[in-house]
Short mmCIF file of C-alpha atoms in Angstrom, two decimals:
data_model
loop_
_atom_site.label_atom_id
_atom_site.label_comp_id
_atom_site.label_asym_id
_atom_site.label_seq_id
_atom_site.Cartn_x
_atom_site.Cartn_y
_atom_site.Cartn_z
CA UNK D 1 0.00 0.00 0.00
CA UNK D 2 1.11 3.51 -0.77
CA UNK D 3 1.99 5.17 2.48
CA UNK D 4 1.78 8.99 2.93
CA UNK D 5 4.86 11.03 3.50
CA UNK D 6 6.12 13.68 5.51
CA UNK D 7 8.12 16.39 4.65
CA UNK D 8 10.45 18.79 6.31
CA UNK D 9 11.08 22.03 4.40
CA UNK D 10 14.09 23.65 5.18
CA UNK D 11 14.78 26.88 3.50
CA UNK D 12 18.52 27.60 3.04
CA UNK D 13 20.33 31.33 2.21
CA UNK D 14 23.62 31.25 0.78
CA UNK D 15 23.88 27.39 2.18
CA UNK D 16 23.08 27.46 4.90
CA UNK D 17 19.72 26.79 6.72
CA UNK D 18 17.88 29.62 7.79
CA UNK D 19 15.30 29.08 10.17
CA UNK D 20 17.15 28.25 13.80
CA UNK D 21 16.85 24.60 14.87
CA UNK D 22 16.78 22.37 18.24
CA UNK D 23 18.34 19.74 17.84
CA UNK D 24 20.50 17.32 20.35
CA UNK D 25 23.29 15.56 18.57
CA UNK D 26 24.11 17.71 16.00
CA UNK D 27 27.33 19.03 15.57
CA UNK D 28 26.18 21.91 12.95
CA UNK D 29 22.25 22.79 12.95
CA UNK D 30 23.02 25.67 10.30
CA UNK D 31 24.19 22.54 8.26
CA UNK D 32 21.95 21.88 5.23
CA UNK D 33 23.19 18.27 4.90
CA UNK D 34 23.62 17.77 8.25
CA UNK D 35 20.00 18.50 8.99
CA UNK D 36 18.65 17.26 6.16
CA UNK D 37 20.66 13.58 6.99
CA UNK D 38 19.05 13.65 10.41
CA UNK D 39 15.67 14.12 9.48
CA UNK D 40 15.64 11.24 6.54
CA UNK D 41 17.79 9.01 9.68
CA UNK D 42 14.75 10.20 11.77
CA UNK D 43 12.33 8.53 9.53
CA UNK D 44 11.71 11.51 6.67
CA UNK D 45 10.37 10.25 3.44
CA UNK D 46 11.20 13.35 1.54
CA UNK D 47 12.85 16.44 2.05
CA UNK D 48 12.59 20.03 0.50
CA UNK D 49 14.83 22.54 0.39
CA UNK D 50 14.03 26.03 -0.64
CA UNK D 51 16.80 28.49 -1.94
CA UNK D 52 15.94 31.90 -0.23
CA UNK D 53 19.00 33.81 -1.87
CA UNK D 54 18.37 36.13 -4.22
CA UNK D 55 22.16 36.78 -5.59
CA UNK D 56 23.72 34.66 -8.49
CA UNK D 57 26.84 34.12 -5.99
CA UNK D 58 24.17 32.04 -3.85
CA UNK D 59 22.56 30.60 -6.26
CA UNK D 60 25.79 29.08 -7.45
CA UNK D 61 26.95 27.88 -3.84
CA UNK D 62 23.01 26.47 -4.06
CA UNK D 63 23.90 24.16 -6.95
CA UNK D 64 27.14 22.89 -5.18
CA UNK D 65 24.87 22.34 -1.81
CA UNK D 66 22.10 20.45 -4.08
CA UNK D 67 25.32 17.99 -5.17
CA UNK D 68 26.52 17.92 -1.88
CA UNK D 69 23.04 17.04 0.03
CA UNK D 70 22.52 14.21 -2.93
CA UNK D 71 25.68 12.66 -2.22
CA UNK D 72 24.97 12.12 1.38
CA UNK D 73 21.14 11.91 1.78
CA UNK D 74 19.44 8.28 0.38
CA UNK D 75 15.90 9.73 0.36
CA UNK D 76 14.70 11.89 -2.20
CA UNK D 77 14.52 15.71 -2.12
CA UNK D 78 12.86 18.52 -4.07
CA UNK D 79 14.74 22.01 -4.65
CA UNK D 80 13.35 25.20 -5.03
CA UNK D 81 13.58 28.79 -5.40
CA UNK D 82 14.41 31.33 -8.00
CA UNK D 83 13.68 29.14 -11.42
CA UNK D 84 12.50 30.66 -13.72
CA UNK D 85 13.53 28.57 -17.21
CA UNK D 86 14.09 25.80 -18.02
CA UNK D 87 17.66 25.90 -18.30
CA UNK D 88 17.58 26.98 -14.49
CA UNK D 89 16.38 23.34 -13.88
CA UNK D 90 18.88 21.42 -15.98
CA UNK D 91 22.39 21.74 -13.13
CA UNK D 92 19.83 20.91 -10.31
CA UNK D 93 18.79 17.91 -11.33
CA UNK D 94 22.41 16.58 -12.97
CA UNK D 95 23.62 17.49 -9.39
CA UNK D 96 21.35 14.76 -7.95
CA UNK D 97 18.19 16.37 -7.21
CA UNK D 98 15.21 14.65 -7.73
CA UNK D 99 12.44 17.33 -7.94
CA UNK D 100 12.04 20.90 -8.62
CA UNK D 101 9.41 22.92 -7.45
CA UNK D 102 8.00 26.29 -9.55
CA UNK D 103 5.56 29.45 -7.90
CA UNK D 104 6.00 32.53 -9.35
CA UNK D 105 7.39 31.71 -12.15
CA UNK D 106 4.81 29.50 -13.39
CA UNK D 107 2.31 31.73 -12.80
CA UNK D 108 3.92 34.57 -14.33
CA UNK D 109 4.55 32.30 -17.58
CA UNK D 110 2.51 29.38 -17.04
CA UNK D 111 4.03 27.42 -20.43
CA UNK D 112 7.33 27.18 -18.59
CA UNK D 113 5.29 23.89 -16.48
CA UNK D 114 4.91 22.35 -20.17
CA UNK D 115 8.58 23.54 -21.11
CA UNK D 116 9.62 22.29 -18.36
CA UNK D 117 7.81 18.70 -18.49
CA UNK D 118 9.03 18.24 -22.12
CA UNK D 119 12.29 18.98 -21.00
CA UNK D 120 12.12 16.40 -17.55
CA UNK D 121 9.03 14.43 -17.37
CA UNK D 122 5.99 15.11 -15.28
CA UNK D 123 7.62 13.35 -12.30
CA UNK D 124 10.52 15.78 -11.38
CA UNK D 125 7.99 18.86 -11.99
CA UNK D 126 6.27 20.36 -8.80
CA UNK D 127 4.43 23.26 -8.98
CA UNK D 128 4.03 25.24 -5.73
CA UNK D 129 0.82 27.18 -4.74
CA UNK D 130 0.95 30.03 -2.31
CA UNK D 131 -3.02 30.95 -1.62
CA UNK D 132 -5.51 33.11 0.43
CA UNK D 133 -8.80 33.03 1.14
CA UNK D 134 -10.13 36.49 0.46
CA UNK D 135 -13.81 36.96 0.69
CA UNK D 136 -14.76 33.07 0.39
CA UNK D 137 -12.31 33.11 -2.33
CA UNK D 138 -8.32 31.46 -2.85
CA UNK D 139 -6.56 33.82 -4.44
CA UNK D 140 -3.15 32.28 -5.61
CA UNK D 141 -0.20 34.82 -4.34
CA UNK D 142 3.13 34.70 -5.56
CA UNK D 143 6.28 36.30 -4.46
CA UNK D 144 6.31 34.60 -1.02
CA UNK D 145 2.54 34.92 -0.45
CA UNK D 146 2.66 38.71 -0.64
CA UNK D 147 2.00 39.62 -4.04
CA UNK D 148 -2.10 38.81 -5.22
CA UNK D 149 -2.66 37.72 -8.75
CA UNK D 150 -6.27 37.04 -10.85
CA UNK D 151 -5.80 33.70 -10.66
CA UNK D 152 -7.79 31.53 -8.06
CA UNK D 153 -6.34 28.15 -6.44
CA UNK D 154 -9.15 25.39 -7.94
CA UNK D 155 -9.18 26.88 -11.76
CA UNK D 156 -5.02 27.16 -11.26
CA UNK D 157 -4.69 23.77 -10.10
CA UNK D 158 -6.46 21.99 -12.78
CA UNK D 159 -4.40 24.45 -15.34
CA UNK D 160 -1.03 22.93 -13.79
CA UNK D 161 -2.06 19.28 -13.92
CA UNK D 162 -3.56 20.25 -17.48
CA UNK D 163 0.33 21.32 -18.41
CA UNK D 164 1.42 18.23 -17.12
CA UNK D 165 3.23 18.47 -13.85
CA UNK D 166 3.64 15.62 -11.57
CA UNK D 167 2.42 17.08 -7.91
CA UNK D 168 1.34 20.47 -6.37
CA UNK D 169 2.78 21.70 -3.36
CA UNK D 170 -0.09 23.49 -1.55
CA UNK D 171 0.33 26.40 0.75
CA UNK D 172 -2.74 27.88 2.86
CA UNK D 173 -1.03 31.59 3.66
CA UNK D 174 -4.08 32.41 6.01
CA UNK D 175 -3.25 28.85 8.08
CA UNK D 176 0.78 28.88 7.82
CA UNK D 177 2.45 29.76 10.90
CA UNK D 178 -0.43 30.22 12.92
CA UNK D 179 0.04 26.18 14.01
CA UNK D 180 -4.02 26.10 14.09
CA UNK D 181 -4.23 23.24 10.95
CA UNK D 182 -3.85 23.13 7.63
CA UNK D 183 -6.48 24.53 5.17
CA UNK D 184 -8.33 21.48 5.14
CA UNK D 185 -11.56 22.27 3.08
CA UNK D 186 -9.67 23.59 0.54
CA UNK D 187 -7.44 20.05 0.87
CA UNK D 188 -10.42 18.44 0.04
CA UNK D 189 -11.57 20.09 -3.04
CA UNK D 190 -8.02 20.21 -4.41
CA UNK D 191 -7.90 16.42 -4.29
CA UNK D 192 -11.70 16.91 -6.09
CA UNK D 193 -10.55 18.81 -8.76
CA UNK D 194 -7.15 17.44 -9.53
CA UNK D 195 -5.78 13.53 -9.83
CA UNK D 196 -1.99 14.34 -9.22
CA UNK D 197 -0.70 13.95 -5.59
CA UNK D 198 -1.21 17.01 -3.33
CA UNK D 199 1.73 17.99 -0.95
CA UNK D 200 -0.69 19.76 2.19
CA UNK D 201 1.40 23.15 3.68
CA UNK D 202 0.87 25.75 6.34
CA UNK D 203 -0.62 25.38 9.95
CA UNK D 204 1.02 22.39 10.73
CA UNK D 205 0.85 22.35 14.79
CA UNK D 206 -0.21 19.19 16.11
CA UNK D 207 0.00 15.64 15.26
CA UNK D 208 -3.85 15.96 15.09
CA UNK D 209 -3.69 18.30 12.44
CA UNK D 210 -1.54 15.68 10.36
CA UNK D 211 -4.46 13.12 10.69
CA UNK D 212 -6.90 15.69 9.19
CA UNK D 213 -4.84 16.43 6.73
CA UNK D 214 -5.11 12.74 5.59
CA UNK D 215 -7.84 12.02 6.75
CA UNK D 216 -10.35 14.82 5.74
CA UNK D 217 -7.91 16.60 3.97
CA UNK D 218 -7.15 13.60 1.22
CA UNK D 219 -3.67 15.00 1.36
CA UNK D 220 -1.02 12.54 -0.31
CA UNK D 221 1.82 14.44 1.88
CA UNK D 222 2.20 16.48 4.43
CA UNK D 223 4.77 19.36 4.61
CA UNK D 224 6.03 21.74 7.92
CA UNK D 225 9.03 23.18 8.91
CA UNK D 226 8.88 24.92 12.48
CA UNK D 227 7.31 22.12 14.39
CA UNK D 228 10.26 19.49 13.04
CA UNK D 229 13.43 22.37 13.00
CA UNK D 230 11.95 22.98 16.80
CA UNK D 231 11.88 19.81 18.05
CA UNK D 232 8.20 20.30 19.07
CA UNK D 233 7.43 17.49 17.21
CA UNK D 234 10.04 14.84 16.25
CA UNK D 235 9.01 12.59 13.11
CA UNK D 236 9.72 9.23 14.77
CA UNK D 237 7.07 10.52 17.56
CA UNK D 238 4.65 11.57 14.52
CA UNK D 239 4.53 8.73 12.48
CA UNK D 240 4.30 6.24 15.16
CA UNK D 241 1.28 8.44 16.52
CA UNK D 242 0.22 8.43 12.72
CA UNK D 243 0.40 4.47 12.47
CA UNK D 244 -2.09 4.30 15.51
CA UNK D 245 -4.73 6.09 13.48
CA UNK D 246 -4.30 3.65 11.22
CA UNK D 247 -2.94 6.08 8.57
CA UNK D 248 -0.59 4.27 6.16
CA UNK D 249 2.68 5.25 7.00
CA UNK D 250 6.15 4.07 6.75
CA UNK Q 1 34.76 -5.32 -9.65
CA UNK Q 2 34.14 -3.11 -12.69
CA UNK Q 3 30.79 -1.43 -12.20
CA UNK Q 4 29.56 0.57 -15.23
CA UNK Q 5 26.83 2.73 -15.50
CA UNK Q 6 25.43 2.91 -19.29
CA UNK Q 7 25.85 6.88 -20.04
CA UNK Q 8 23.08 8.60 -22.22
CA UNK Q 9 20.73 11.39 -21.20
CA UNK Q 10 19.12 9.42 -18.29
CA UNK Q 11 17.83 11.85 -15.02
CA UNK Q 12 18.99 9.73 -12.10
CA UNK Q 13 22.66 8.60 -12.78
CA UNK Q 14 24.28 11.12 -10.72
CA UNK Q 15 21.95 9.74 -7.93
CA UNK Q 16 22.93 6.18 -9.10
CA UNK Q 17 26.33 7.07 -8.76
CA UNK Q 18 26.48 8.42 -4.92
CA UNK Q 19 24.45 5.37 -4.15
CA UNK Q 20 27.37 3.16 -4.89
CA UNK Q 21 29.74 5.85 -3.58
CA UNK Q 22 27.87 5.08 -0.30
CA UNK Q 23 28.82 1.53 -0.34
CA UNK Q 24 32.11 2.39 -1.33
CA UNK Q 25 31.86 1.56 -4.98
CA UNK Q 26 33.46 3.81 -7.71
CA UNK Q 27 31.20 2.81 -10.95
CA UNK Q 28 32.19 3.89 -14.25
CA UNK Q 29 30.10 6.01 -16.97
CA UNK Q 30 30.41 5.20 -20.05
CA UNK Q 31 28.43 4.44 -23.55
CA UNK Q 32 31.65 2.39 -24.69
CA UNK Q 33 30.65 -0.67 -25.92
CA UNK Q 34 33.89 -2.13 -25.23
CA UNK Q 35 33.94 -0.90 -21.96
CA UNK Q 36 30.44 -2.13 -21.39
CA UNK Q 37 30.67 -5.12 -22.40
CA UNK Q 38 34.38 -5.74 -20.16
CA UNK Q 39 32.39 -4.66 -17.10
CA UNK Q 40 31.44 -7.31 -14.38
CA UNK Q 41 28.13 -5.61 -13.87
CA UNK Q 42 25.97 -2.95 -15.54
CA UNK Q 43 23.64 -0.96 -14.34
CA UNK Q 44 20.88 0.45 -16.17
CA UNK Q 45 19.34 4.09 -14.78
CA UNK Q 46 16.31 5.90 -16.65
CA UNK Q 47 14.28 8.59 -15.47
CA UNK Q 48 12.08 10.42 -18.55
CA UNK Q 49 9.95 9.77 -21.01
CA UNK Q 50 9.86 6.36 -23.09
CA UNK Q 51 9.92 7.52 -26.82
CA UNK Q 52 12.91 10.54 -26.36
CA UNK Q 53 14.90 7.86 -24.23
CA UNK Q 54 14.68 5.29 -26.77
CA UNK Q 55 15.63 7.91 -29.51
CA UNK Q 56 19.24 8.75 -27.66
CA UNK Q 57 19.77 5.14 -26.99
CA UNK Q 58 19.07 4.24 -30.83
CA UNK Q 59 21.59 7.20 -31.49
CA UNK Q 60 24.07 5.91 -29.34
CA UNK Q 61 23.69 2.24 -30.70
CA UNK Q 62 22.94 1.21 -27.44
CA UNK Q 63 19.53 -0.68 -28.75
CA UNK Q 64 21.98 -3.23 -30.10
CA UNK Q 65 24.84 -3.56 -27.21
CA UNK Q 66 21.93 -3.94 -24.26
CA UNK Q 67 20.05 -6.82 -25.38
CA UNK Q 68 23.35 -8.94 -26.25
CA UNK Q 69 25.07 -8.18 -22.57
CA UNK Q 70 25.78 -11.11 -21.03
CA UNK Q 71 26.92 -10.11 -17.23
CA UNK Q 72 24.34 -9.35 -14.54
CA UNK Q 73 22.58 -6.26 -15.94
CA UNK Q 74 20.03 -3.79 -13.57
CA UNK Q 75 17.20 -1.79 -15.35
CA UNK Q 76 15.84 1.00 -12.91
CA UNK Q 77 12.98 2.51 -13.00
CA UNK Q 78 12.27 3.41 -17.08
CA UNK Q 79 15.34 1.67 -17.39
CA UNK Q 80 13.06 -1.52 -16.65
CA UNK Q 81 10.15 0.27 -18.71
CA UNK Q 82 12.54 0.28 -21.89
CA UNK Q 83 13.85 -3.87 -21.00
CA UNK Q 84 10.12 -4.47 -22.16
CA UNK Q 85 8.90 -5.12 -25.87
CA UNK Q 86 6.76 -2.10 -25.94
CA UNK Q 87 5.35 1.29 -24.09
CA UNK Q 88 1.85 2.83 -24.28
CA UNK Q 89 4.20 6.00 -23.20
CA UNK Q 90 4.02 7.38 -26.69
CA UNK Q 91 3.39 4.41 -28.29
CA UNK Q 92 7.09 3.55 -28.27
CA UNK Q 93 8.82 0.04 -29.69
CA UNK Q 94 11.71 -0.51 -26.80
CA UNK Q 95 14.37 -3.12 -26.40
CA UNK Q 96 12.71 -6.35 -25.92
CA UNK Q 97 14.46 -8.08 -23.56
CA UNK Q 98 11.22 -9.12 -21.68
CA UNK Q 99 8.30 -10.28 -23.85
CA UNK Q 100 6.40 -8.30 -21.56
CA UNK Q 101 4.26 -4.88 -22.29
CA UNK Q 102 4.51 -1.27 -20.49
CA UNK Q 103 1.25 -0.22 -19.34
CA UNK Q 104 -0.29 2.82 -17.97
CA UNK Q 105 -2.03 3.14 -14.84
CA UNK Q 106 -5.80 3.71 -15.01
CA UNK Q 107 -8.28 4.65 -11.73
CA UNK Q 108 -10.48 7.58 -11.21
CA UNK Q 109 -9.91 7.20 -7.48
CA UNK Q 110 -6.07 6.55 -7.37
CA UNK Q 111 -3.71 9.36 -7.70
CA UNK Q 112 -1.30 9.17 -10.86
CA UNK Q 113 1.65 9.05 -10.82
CA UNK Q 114 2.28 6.53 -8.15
CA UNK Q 115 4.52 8.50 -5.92
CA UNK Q 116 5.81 7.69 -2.82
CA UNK Q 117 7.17 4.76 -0.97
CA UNK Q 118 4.89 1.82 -1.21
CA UNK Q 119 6.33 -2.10 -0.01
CA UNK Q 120 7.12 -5.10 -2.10
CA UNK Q 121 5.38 -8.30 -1.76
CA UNK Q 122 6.00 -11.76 -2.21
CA UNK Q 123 10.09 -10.76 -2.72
CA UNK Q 124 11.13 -13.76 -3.73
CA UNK Q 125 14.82 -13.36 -5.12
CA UNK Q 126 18.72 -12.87 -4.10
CA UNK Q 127 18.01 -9.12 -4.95
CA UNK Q 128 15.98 -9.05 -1.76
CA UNK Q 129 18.58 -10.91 0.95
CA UNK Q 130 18.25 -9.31 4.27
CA UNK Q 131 16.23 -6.20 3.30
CA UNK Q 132 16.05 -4.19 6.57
CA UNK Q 133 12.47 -2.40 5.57
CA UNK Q 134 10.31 -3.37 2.58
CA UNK Q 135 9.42 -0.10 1.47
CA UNK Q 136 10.96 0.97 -1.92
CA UNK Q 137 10.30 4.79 -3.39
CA UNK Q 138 8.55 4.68 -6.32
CA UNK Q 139 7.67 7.94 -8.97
CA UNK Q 140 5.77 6.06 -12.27
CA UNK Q 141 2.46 6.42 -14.55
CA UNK Q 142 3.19 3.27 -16.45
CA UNK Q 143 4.24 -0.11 -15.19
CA UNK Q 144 4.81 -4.06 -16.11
CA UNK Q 145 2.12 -6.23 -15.16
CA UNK Q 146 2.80 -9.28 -13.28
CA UNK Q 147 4.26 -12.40 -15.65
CA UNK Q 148 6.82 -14.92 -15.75
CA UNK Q 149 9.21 -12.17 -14.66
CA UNK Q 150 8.00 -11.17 -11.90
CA UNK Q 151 10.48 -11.77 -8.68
CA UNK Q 152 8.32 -8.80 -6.59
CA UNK Q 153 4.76 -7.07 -6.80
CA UNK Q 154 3.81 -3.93 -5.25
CA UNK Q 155 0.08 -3.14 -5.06
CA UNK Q 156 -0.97 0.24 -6.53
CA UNK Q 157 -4.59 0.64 -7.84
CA UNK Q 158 -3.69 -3.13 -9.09
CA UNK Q 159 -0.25 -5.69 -8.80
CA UNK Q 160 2.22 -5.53 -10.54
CA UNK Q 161 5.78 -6.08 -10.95
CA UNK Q 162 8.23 -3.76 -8.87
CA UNK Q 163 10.66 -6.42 -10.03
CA UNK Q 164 11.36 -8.54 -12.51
CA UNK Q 165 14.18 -10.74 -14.21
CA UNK Q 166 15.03 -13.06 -17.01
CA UNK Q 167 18.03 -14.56 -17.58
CA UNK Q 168 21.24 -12.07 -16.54
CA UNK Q 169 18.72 -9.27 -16.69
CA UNK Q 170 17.27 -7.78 -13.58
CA UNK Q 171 15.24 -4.62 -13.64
CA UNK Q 172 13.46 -3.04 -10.72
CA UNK Q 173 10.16 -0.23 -11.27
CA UNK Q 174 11.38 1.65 -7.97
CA UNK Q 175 14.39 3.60 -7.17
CA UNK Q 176 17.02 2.20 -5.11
CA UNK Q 177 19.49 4.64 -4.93
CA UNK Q 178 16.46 6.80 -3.55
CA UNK Q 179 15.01 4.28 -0.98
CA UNK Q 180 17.71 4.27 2.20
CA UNK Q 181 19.19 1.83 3.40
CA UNK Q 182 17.39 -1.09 2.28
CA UNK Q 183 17.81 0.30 -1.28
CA UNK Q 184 21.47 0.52 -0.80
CA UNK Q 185 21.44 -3.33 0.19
CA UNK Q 186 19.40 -4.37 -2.92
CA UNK Q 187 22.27 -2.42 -4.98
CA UNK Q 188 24.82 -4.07 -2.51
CA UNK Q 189 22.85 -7.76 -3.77
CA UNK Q 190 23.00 -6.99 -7.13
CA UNK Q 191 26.69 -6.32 -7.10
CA UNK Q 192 27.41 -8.89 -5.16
CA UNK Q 193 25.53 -11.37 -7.70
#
């Protein structure tokens, strides 16, 4: 049976991770690989790491990271962050990575998902959706969530699988950080509209909120960062607390 | 041991290639057929689509050297998809090395593509010696049904093979460079063969 996965984002500037982490027995927290090892030893069935530099001196230190993270981590991992073309993609994935995720980008030029597909098959291609709910409506936001576009989160999601890409990473701006749940009724419809796996982000504070993610949510994976960097909740403790709800899990 | 890893355009090598770092293993990658052929093992990555794969492996003459290997050889992933006689993936002729087809998954409740990790059943095979964890990562729309071939199933919307092998060829539908550390020990098996 296909289990479902969880996910530790980790969002990395100039190499090194950004967001501060508690963790005992590691030598190097700010560590990238380091991290990124621990959580897949931990039990992690994917990891994502999101380039937050905006300079072409990180982005090339990103590239050498990307190489350096597939060499030592035996799990699969997804990069993002600043790619906009299709010949942004090509060094990330010969370095070892074995998914890209698109936002902005995508929306701003939506045939880069079927460029991009052509170029790499559906399976590498994730599209990421930042969205609000504004007046009863998800409005799809790009530019980390801040900038509003006219496109709205169902219509866009059955656009990206139309182009052909293999998953969509779905953020819920209103829910993330606030550790209240993810966006769960909009979970739902998203797996109603769409047939490609949906990664659930955003409001991730309890174990409970990981079961209604699967549960009600229909989520295929489930994504946080905070909780796991924190310690607050470690993954062995998750999934074994996920297992007893009879959620198939790894 | 000589390891080699057949070169062309395939997604996953570099992947392919820390895996066997890991266990200490230096592969080599080349499209040589001379070198190929001289190797003790050969492994066989593919991540893409069918037709454009078979396209730079028909420019590279490869179509002919693959079939006529006669050490252990391992097909991962498309790599196994392209082993077969034929893919619905763009209605594409591949190397028949198993008389078996390449279908594509069909549900209107499952997901597709089957991502994720998902376990093997009934592994019945040296491949599969001392596996610490069943569960294999997976990332496919099309797939081998169960034959003859089959040495494992996995169960996704139906059976079907997550493994199979004929002969000196073995080919496996998930990723084991990508699946831990009981992916690393079915790569540590099949060198070991």
């Amino acid at each position: 049976m296909l289990k479902k996965r969880i996910i530790p984002c980790l969002d990395i500037k100039d190499g090194r991770t950004v967001k501060g982490v508690n963790f005992v027995n590691i030598r190097d927290a700010g560590d990238p690989v380091e991290l990124g090892k621990q959580y897949a030893e931990q039990g992690a069935d994917e990891l994502v790491f999101l380039d937050i530099t905006a300079t072409n001196e990180g982005r090339k230190t990103f590239i050498e990271l990307v190489k350096d993270i597939a060499r030592n981590i035996d799990i699969p991992f997804t990069v993002g962050g600043g790619i906009s073309s299709v010949e942004d993609v090509g060094p990330l994935l010969t370095s070892g990575a074995d998914k890209i995720s698109v936002n902005s980008s995508a929306v701003k030029n939506p045939e880069l998902i079927n460029e991009l597909v052509t170029a790499y098959g559906s399976q590498c291609i994730v599209v990421a959706i930042d969205a609000n709910l504004i007046d009863d409506e998800w409005i799809v936001h790009t530019h980390g969530g801040r900038k509003p576009t006219d496109k709205k989160l169902f219509d866009w999601a059955i656009e990206i699988e139309r182009r052909g890409a293999g998953e969509i990473l779905f953020t819920s701006m209103n829910n993330d950080g606030t550790k209240q749940g993810f966006a769960i009724e909009a979970l739902r419809q998203l797996s109603e509209v769409v047939s490609i796996p949906i990664i659930a982000s955003g409001g991730a504070g309890t174990m409970e909120h990981f079961t209604e993610a699967f549960n009600e949510g229909k989520a295929d994976a489930a994504l946080a960062a905070s909780i796991f960097h924190f310690g607050e909740i470690p993954i062995p403790t998750l999934k074994s607390y996920l297992k007893e709800q009879n959620i198939p899990i790894r | 041991m000589k390891i080699a890893i057949i070169k062309y355009n395939a997604g996953n090598t570099q992947s392919v290639i820390f895996a066997l770092n890991r266990l200490g293993i230096e592969p080599i990658l080349t499209e040589d057929f001379e070198e190929l052929k001289s190797a003790d093992k050969v492994i066989f990555p593919g991540v893409g689509e069918a037709s454009t794969t078979m396209k730079h492996l028909k420019e590279l003459h490869l179509n002919e050297l693959i079939p006529d290997l006669k050490q252990p050889v391992l097909g991962i992933c498309l790599g196994m998809q392209l082993m077969c006689n034929h893919s619905e993936e763009n209605d594409t002729d591949c190397l028949g090395i198993f008389d078996a087809p390449v279908v594509k998954f069909k549900s209107e409740d499952y997901k597709i593509p089957h991502m994720g990790w998902n376990n093997l059943v009934e592994a019945d095979n040296e491949l599969f010696r001392t596996l610490p964890d069943d569960h294999m990562y997976f990332v496919h729309s099309y797939y081998v049904p169960v034959s003859e071939y089959t040495i494992a199933k996995t169960d996704y919307i139906n059976n079907f093979s997550a493994a199979i092998k004929k002969d000196n060829f073995y080919a496996v539908q998930f990723h084991p460079e990508k699946s831990g550390a009981q992916g690393a020990q079915i790569l540590k098996n099949f060198i070991e063969l």
